[in-house]
Amino acid sequence: MIEKPEYTGIPHSVLIRYVSGKNEIPLWTEGKTALWTWVPSLYTRSPKSEDQLIASGYQRLSLAPPNVDAIYLASQLYDIVMAYNENNHVEMWAQTSDIERVKNNPVTLLFPLDPIAQQQWTQPKYWQVLSLTEDNQAKQETLSASRENMIPMLQYLPLPNIGEYGLVFSTKEPTLYHISQMPDQMQKLWLNIGKKLRDLAAPGGWHNHNDLGPLCKDEKFFHNLMNSGPIEDALRTKLTETHQHITDLRKSWQKDNWLSQWKEISNMVQELAEAYQKQAQQSMINKPVPNIAHIFNMDVAEIYTASPFQAYPAAAIARGTGWQEEPAEKETDLIISYARRKPSGTTYVQIREEIKDKAREAILANMWEQTKKLSDLDADVYLAMVAQMLKGIKDEEGNTWISAQQILDYRGILPKTNKDETGHTWDGGHRWKDIEEIATCIKRMENTWIKIQEQQIIDDDAPTKNKRKRPRKTISRESRLFMFGDVIYHNQLPLDDKPGRSIPIAWQYRQ
């Protein structure tokens, strides 16, 4: 649904000074320069009805604070739609798959503003000209109201230095990283993003949206205005300048490959956001594993028995059989599914991937290979994680922790025993081979979804007089198998000319 922007007399995007905490304190760099983020503005493309958006795979986002998902989506350049609804309230819509993706990649990409540009962008407005328009004054007073923390922009594209900073929320305390702290490959990617944004914006640049924009959007109206009577030299100069900025902006949209270039830039920015997330994960290396409650009592643990929870173990034990490729709503998505049909409804286990930097055939081949590697170990790991989620210690967001060692203990896998020259023995911990097998199983869960189609469940809210035959309702849902948060790694030192490795040993997750 991505479309080229269209100038209708209102800003295409807004720069927002990033604030954090209950007191809305601006986030500053070490040099005491405020950090900003970018969001698209209203009506930057043709409006779509609610039915059209839902049919295209979009869902409505809540804009009530804290609207963190909206901030992640906007700053990572995902395709979002913002418009007024029939009640004149602002709504944001985004692809369901993109919303789920940023939940696993909670990063806000930020950038500082050049002090000179910032000063120019916050100059006084030209209110005296608004009387020449018929109905723009009320709208412009709302849109152009001077706000210290907001700058309306004529240009739709974000500034070329977007992502100079990444604020990562996957750890308990948000962590701010600068691009200089990233690997060389990511620094080169960031520089390339800036170059591509400048090329795509040419011959235009980045200018804040002022009150003269609506007077310059229509060529005939603009020329009639300039020739209608005496205009102060300063105002004439500013009108001519604003008209040229709009002309250059429209020329930039005439590029035949504008949309494909924008999509390429969006993918690169999302890759950079994922790199910031990985950088935060790396900071978890060799951190102590939190206390994890042992939830088995006399070798027994509670677990959900509803049909949807049985689907993944069934798919794992099937060992690659019963899977088939399914059509996806987006051309860039790939889905293969395993269906578990029961009288109460059908549950699908789905492996989903997005086509980005690899060929479709190669990605699909990897997905099929993933189904073949599933085994009863994957089923055991999943059941252990469900049991831990049910009875383990949770934080205020519903996250719990589990470790590879805990899962091996639950499966009855004994740690290795060490013995010295005197015959003294001691517990040497679980074998790294066993730990890595658990980590591999959990890695396979990251791109796995559960989809429930017309499943019958007991409706606890419906009134009934018959306790033996409780009323039922039919639901359809889809979600990731688990939502993963922090990961703790063990950093193995180089040994016998072999490089060191970082091995995941504990995972934070929720459902």
Short mmCIF file of N, CA and C in Angstrom, two decimals, residues 96-185:
data_model
loop_
_atom_site.label_atom_id
_atom_site.label_comp_id
_atom_site.label_asym_id
_atom_site.label_seq_id
_atom_site.Cartn_x
_atom_site.Cartn_y
_atom_site.Cartn_z
N THR A 96 0.03 -5.93 10.45
CA THR A 96 0.10 -6.78 11.65
C THR A 96 1.49 -7.40 11.79
N SER A 97 2.06 -7.87 10.69
CA SER A 97 3.38 -8.50 10.74
C SER A 97 4.45 -7.50 11.17
N ASP A 98 4.32 -6.23 10.76
CA ASP A 98 5.29 -5.21 11.15
C ASP A 98 5.17 -4.89 12.65
N ILE A 99 3.95 -4.86 13.15
CA ILE A 99 3.75 -4.59 14.58
C ILE A 99 4.40 -5.69 15.42
N GLU A 100 4.21 -6.94 14.99
CA GLU A 100 4.82 -8.05 15.73
C GLU A 100 6.34 -7.98 15.64
N ARG A 101 6.84 -7.51 14.49
CA ARG A 101 8.29 -7.46 14.30
C ARG A 101 8.94 -6.44 15.24
N VAL A 102 8.32 -5.27 15.39
CA VAL A 102 8.94 -4.27 16.27
C VAL A 102 8.78 -4.63 17.73
N LYS A 103 7.79 -5.46 18.06
CA LYS A 103 7.69 -5.92 19.45
C LYS A 103 8.92 -6.75 19.82
N ASN A 104 9.50 -7.43 18.83
CA ASN A 104 10.71 -8.20 19.05
C ASN A 104 11.96 -7.39 18.77
N ASN A 105 11.78 -6.17 18.28
CA ASN A 105 12.91 -5.30 17.96
C ASN A 105 12.59 -3.89 18.46
N PRO A 106 12.45 -3.73 19.79
CA PRO A 106 12.00 -2.45 20.35
C PRO A 106 13.11 -1.39 20.35
N VAL A 107 13.29 -0.76 19.21
CA VAL A 107 14.36 0.22 19.03
C VAL A 107 13.76 1.50 18.45
N THR A 108 14.12 2.64 19.02
CA THR A 108 13.78 3.94 18.44
C THR A 108 15.04 4.55 17.86
N LEU A 109 14.99 4.86 16.57
CA LEU A 109 16.14 5.46 15.89
C LEU A 109 16.06 6.98 16.02
N LEU A 110 17.15 7.57 16.47
CA LEU A 110 17.17 8.99 16.81
C LEU A 110 18.31 9.69 16.08
N PHE A 111 18.27 11.02 16.10
CA PHE A 111 19.32 11.81 15.45
C PHE A 111 19.35 13.20 16.08
N PRO A 112 20.53 13.85 16.09
CA PRO A 112 20.61 15.24 16.53
C PRO A 112 20.33 16.17 15.35
N LEU A 113 19.94 17.40 15.63
CA LEU A 113 19.73 18.40 14.58
C LEU A 113 20.92 19.34 14.54
N ASP A 114 21.23 19.75 13.33
CA ASP A 114 22.25 20.78 13.17
C ASP A 114 21.75 22.06 13.83
N PRO A 115 22.52 22.67 14.73
CA PRO A 115 22.03 23.85 15.47
C PRO A 115 21.59 24.99 14.56
N ILE A 116 22.30 25.21 13.44
CA ILE A 116 21.93 26.30 12.53
C ILE A 116 20.60 26.00 11.86
N ALA A 117 20.45 24.74 11.38
CA ALA A 117 19.19 24.36 10.73
C ALA A 117 18.03 24.44 11.71
N GLN A 118 18.27 24.01 12.94
CA GLN A 118 17.21 24.06 13.94
C GLN A 118 16.77 25.49 14.20
N GLN A 119 17.71 26.41 14.24
CA GLN A 119 17.37 27.80 14.46
C GLN A 119 16.56 28.36 13.30
N GLN A 120 16.95 27.98 12.07
CA GLN A 120 16.22 28.44 10.89
C GLN A 120 14.81 27.85 10.85
N TRP A 121 14.69 26.60 11.27
CA TRP A 121 13.40 25.92 11.17
C TRP A 121 12.40 26.41 12.21
N THR A 122 12.85 27.14 13.20
CA THR A 122 11.92 27.61 14.24
C THR A 122 11.75 29.13 14.18
N GLN A 123 11.97 29.71 12.99
CA GLN A 123 11.77 31.16 12.83
C GLN A 123 10.29 31.50 12.93
N PRO A 124 9.96 32.81 13.19
CA PRO A 124 8.55 33.23 13.27
C PRO A 124 7.80 32.93 11.98
N LYS A 125 6.49 32.76 12.10
CA LYS A 125 5.65 32.41 10.97
C LYS A 125 5.07 33.67 10.32
N TYR A 126 4.52 33.51 9.14
CA TYR A 126 4.02 34.63 8.35
C TYR A 126 2.49 34.66 8.40
N TRP A 127 1.97 35.04 9.57
CA TRP A 127 0.53 34.97 9.78
C TRP A 127 -0.24 35.96 8.91
N GLN A 128 0.38 37.09 8.54
CA GLN A 128 -0.37 38.13 7.85
C GLN A 128 -0.85 37.68 6.47
N VAL A 129 -0.27 36.67 5.89
CA VAL A 129 -0.65 36.23 4.56
C VAL A 129 -1.86 35.30 4.59
N LEU A 130 -2.14 34.71 5.74
CA LEU A 130 -3.20 33.72 5.81
C LEU A 130 -4.58 34.30 5.50
N SER A 131 -4.72 35.60 5.67
CA SER A 131 -6.02 36.22 5.36
C SER A 131 -6.35 36.17 3.88
N LEU A 132 -5.34 35.88 3.04
CA LEU A 132 -5.58 35.79 1.61
C LEU A 132 -6.22 34.47 1.21
N THR A 133 -6.23 33.49 2.11
CA THR A 133 -6.84 32.20 1.81
C THR A 133 -8.23 32.14 2.41
N GLU A 134 -9.03 31.22 1.91
CA GLU A 134 -10.42 31.15 2.35
C GLU A 134 -10.60 30.36 3.63
N ASP A 135 -10.08 29.13 3.66
CA ASP A 135 -10.38 28.26 4.80
C ASP A 135 -9.15 27.63 5.42
N ASN A 136 -7.99 28.21 5.15
CA ASN A 136 -6.76 27.59 5.63
C ASN A 136 -6.36 28.06 7.02
N GLN A 137 -6.94 29.19 7.48
CA GLN A 137 -6.40 29.78 8.69
C GLN A 137 -6.53 28.86 9.90
N ALA A 138 -7.71 28.32 10.14
CA ALA A 138 -7.90 27.45 11.32
C ALA A 138 -7.01 26.22 11.24
N LYS A 139 -6.96 25.63 10.03
CA LYS A 139 -6.13 24.44 9.87
C LYS A 139 -4.66 24.77 10.11
N GLN A 140 -4.19 25.88 9.53
CA GLN A 140 -2.79 26.24 9.66
C GLN A 140 -2.43 26.66 11.08
N GLU A 141 -3.37 27.30 11.77
CA GLU A 141 -3.09 27.68 13.16
C GLU A 141 -2.84 26.43 14.01
N THR A 142 -3.57 25.35 13.69
CA THR A 142 -3.38 24.09 14.43
C THR A 142 -2.08 23.43 14.05
N LEU A 143 -1.82 23.35 12.72
CA LEU A 143 -0.66 22.61 12.25
C LEU A 143 0.65 23.36 12.50
N SER A 144 0.61 24.68 12.44
CA SER A 144 1.83 25.46 12.52
C SER A 144 2.06 26.08 13.89
N ALA A 145 1.23 25.72 14.85
CA ALA A 145 1.42 26.26 16.20
C ALA A 145 2.84 25.99 16.66
N SER A 146 3.48 27.02 17.15
CA SER A 146 4.88 26.89 17.54
C SER A 146 5.00 26.01 18.78
N ARG A 147 5.65 24.88 18.62
CA ARG A 147 5.87 23.96 19.73
C ARG A 147 7.36 23.70 19.85
N GLU A 148 7.84 23.82 21.04
CA GLU A 148 9.27 23.69 21.25
C GLU A 148 9.77 22.31 20.86
N ASN A 149 8.94 21.29 21.02
CA ASN A 149 9.39 19.92 20.79
C ASN A 149 8.94 19.34 19.46
N MET A 150 8.40 20.14 18.57
CA MET A 150 7.92 19.63 17.28
C MET A 150 8.30 20.60 16.16
N ILE A 151 8.76 20.04 15.04
CA ILE A 151 9.07 20.85 13.87
C ILE A 151 8.38 20.23 12.66
N PRO A 152 7.38 20.88 12.07
CA PRO A 152 6.73 20.34 10.87
C PRO A 152 7.66 20.49 9.67
N MET A 153 7.73 19.46 8.84
CA MET A 153 8.67 19.44 7.71
C MET A 153 7.91 19.37 6.38
N LEU A 154 8.44 20.10 5.38
CA LEU A 154 7.89 20.00 4.04
C LEU A 154 8.27 18.66 3.40
N GLN A 155 9.50 18.22 3.62
CA GLN A 155 10.00 16.97 3.04
C GLN A 155 9.38 15.77 3.75
N TYR A 156 9.02 14.73 2.97
CA TYR A 156 8.50 13.50 3.57
C TYR A 156 9.63 12.65 4.13
N LEU A 157 10.76 12.59 3.43
CA LEU A 157 11.85 11.70 3.81
C LEU A 157 12.46 12.14 5.14
N PRO A 158 12.90 11.18 5.96
CA PRO A 158 13.59 11.54 7.20
C PRO A 158 14.95 12.14 6.90
N LEU A 159 15.54 12.81 7.88
CA LEU A 159 16.85 13.41 7.69
C LEU A 159 17.90 12.33 7.42
N PRO A 160 18.94 12.68 6.63
CA PRO A 160 19.94 11.68 6.26
C PRO A 160 20.69 11.06 7.44
N ASN A 161 20.71 11.74 8.60
CA ASN A 161 21.43 11.16 9.74
C ASN A 161 20.52 10.35 10.65
N ILE A 162 19.35 9.92 10.14
CA ILE A 162 18.47 9.08 10.95
C ILE A 162 19.22 7.81 11.36
N GLY A 163 19.07 7.43 12.62
CA GLY A 163 19.74 6.23 13.12
C GLY A 163 21.15 6.49 13.61
N GLU A 164 21.55 7.77 13.71
CA GLU A 164 22.88 8.04 14.29
C GLU A 164 22.93 7.53 15.73
N TYR A 165 21.76 7.51 16.38
CA TYR A 165 21.63 6.92 17.71
C TYR A 165 20.51 5.87 17.68
N GLY A 166 20.68 4.84 18.46
CA GLY A 166 19.64 3.82 18.63
C GLY A 166 19.33 3.65 20.10
N LEU A 167 18.07 3.86 20.48
CA LEU A 167 17.64 3.68 21.86
C LEU A 167 16.93 2.33 21.96
N VAL A 168 17.54 1.40 22.68
CA VAL A 168 17.08 0.01 22.72
C VAL A 168 16.33 -0.23 24.03
N PHE A 169 15.13 -0.82 23.91
CA PHE A 169 14.28 -1.04 25.09
C PHE A 169 14.18 -2.52 25.47
N SER A 170 14.98 -3.38 24.85
CA SER A 170 14.85 -4.81 25.16
C SER A 170 15.49 -5.16 26.49
N THR A 171 16.33 -4.29 27.02
CA THR A 171 16.91 -4.51 28.33
C THR A 171 16.05 -3.83 29.39
N LYS A 172 16.31 -4.13 30.65
CA LYS A 172 15.46 -3.60 31.72
C LYS A 172 15.47 -2.08 31.72
N GLU A 173 16.65 -1.48 31.51
CA GLU A 173 16.77 -0.04 31.39
C GLU A 173 17.10 0.30 29.94
N PRO A 174 16.38 1.24 29.32
CA PRO A 174 16.69 1.62 27.94
C PRO A 174 18.15 2.02 27.80
N THR A 175 18.78 1.56 26.73
CA THR A 175 20.20 1.81 26.51
C THR A 175 20.38 2.57 25.20
N LEU A 176 21.17 3.65 25.25
CA LEU A 176 21.41 4.48 24.07
C LEU A 176 22.77 4.14 23.49
N TYR A 177 22.79 3.86 22.18
CA TYR A 177 24.03 3.55 21.48
C TYR A 177 24.24 4.57 20.36
N HIS A 178 25.49 4.91 20.11
CA HIS A 178 25.85 5.77 18.98
C HIS A 178 26.38 4.90 17.86
N ILE A 179 26.26 5.39 16.63
CA ILE A 179 26.68 4.58 15.49
C ILE A 179 28.17 4.23 15.56
N SER A 180 28.96 5.07 16.24
CA SER A 180 30.39 4.78 16.37
C SER A 180 30.66 3.55 17.23
N GLN A 181 29.66 3.12 18.01
CA GLN A 181 29.81 1.93 18.84
C GLN A 181 29.45 0.65 18.09
N MET A 182 29.00 0.81 16.85
CA MET A 182 28.54 -0.33 16.07
C MET A 182 29.68 -0.89 15.22
N PRO A 183 29.55 -2.14 14.75
CA PRO A 183 30.58 -2.71 13.87
C PRO A 183 30.75 -1.87 12.61
N ASP A 184 31.93 -2.01 11.99
CA ASP A 184 32.24 -1.22 10.78
C ASP A 184 31.20 -1.41 9.70
N GLN A 185 30.69 -2.63 9.55
CA GLN A 185 29.70 -2.91 8.52
C GLN A 185 28.44 -2.07 8.72
#
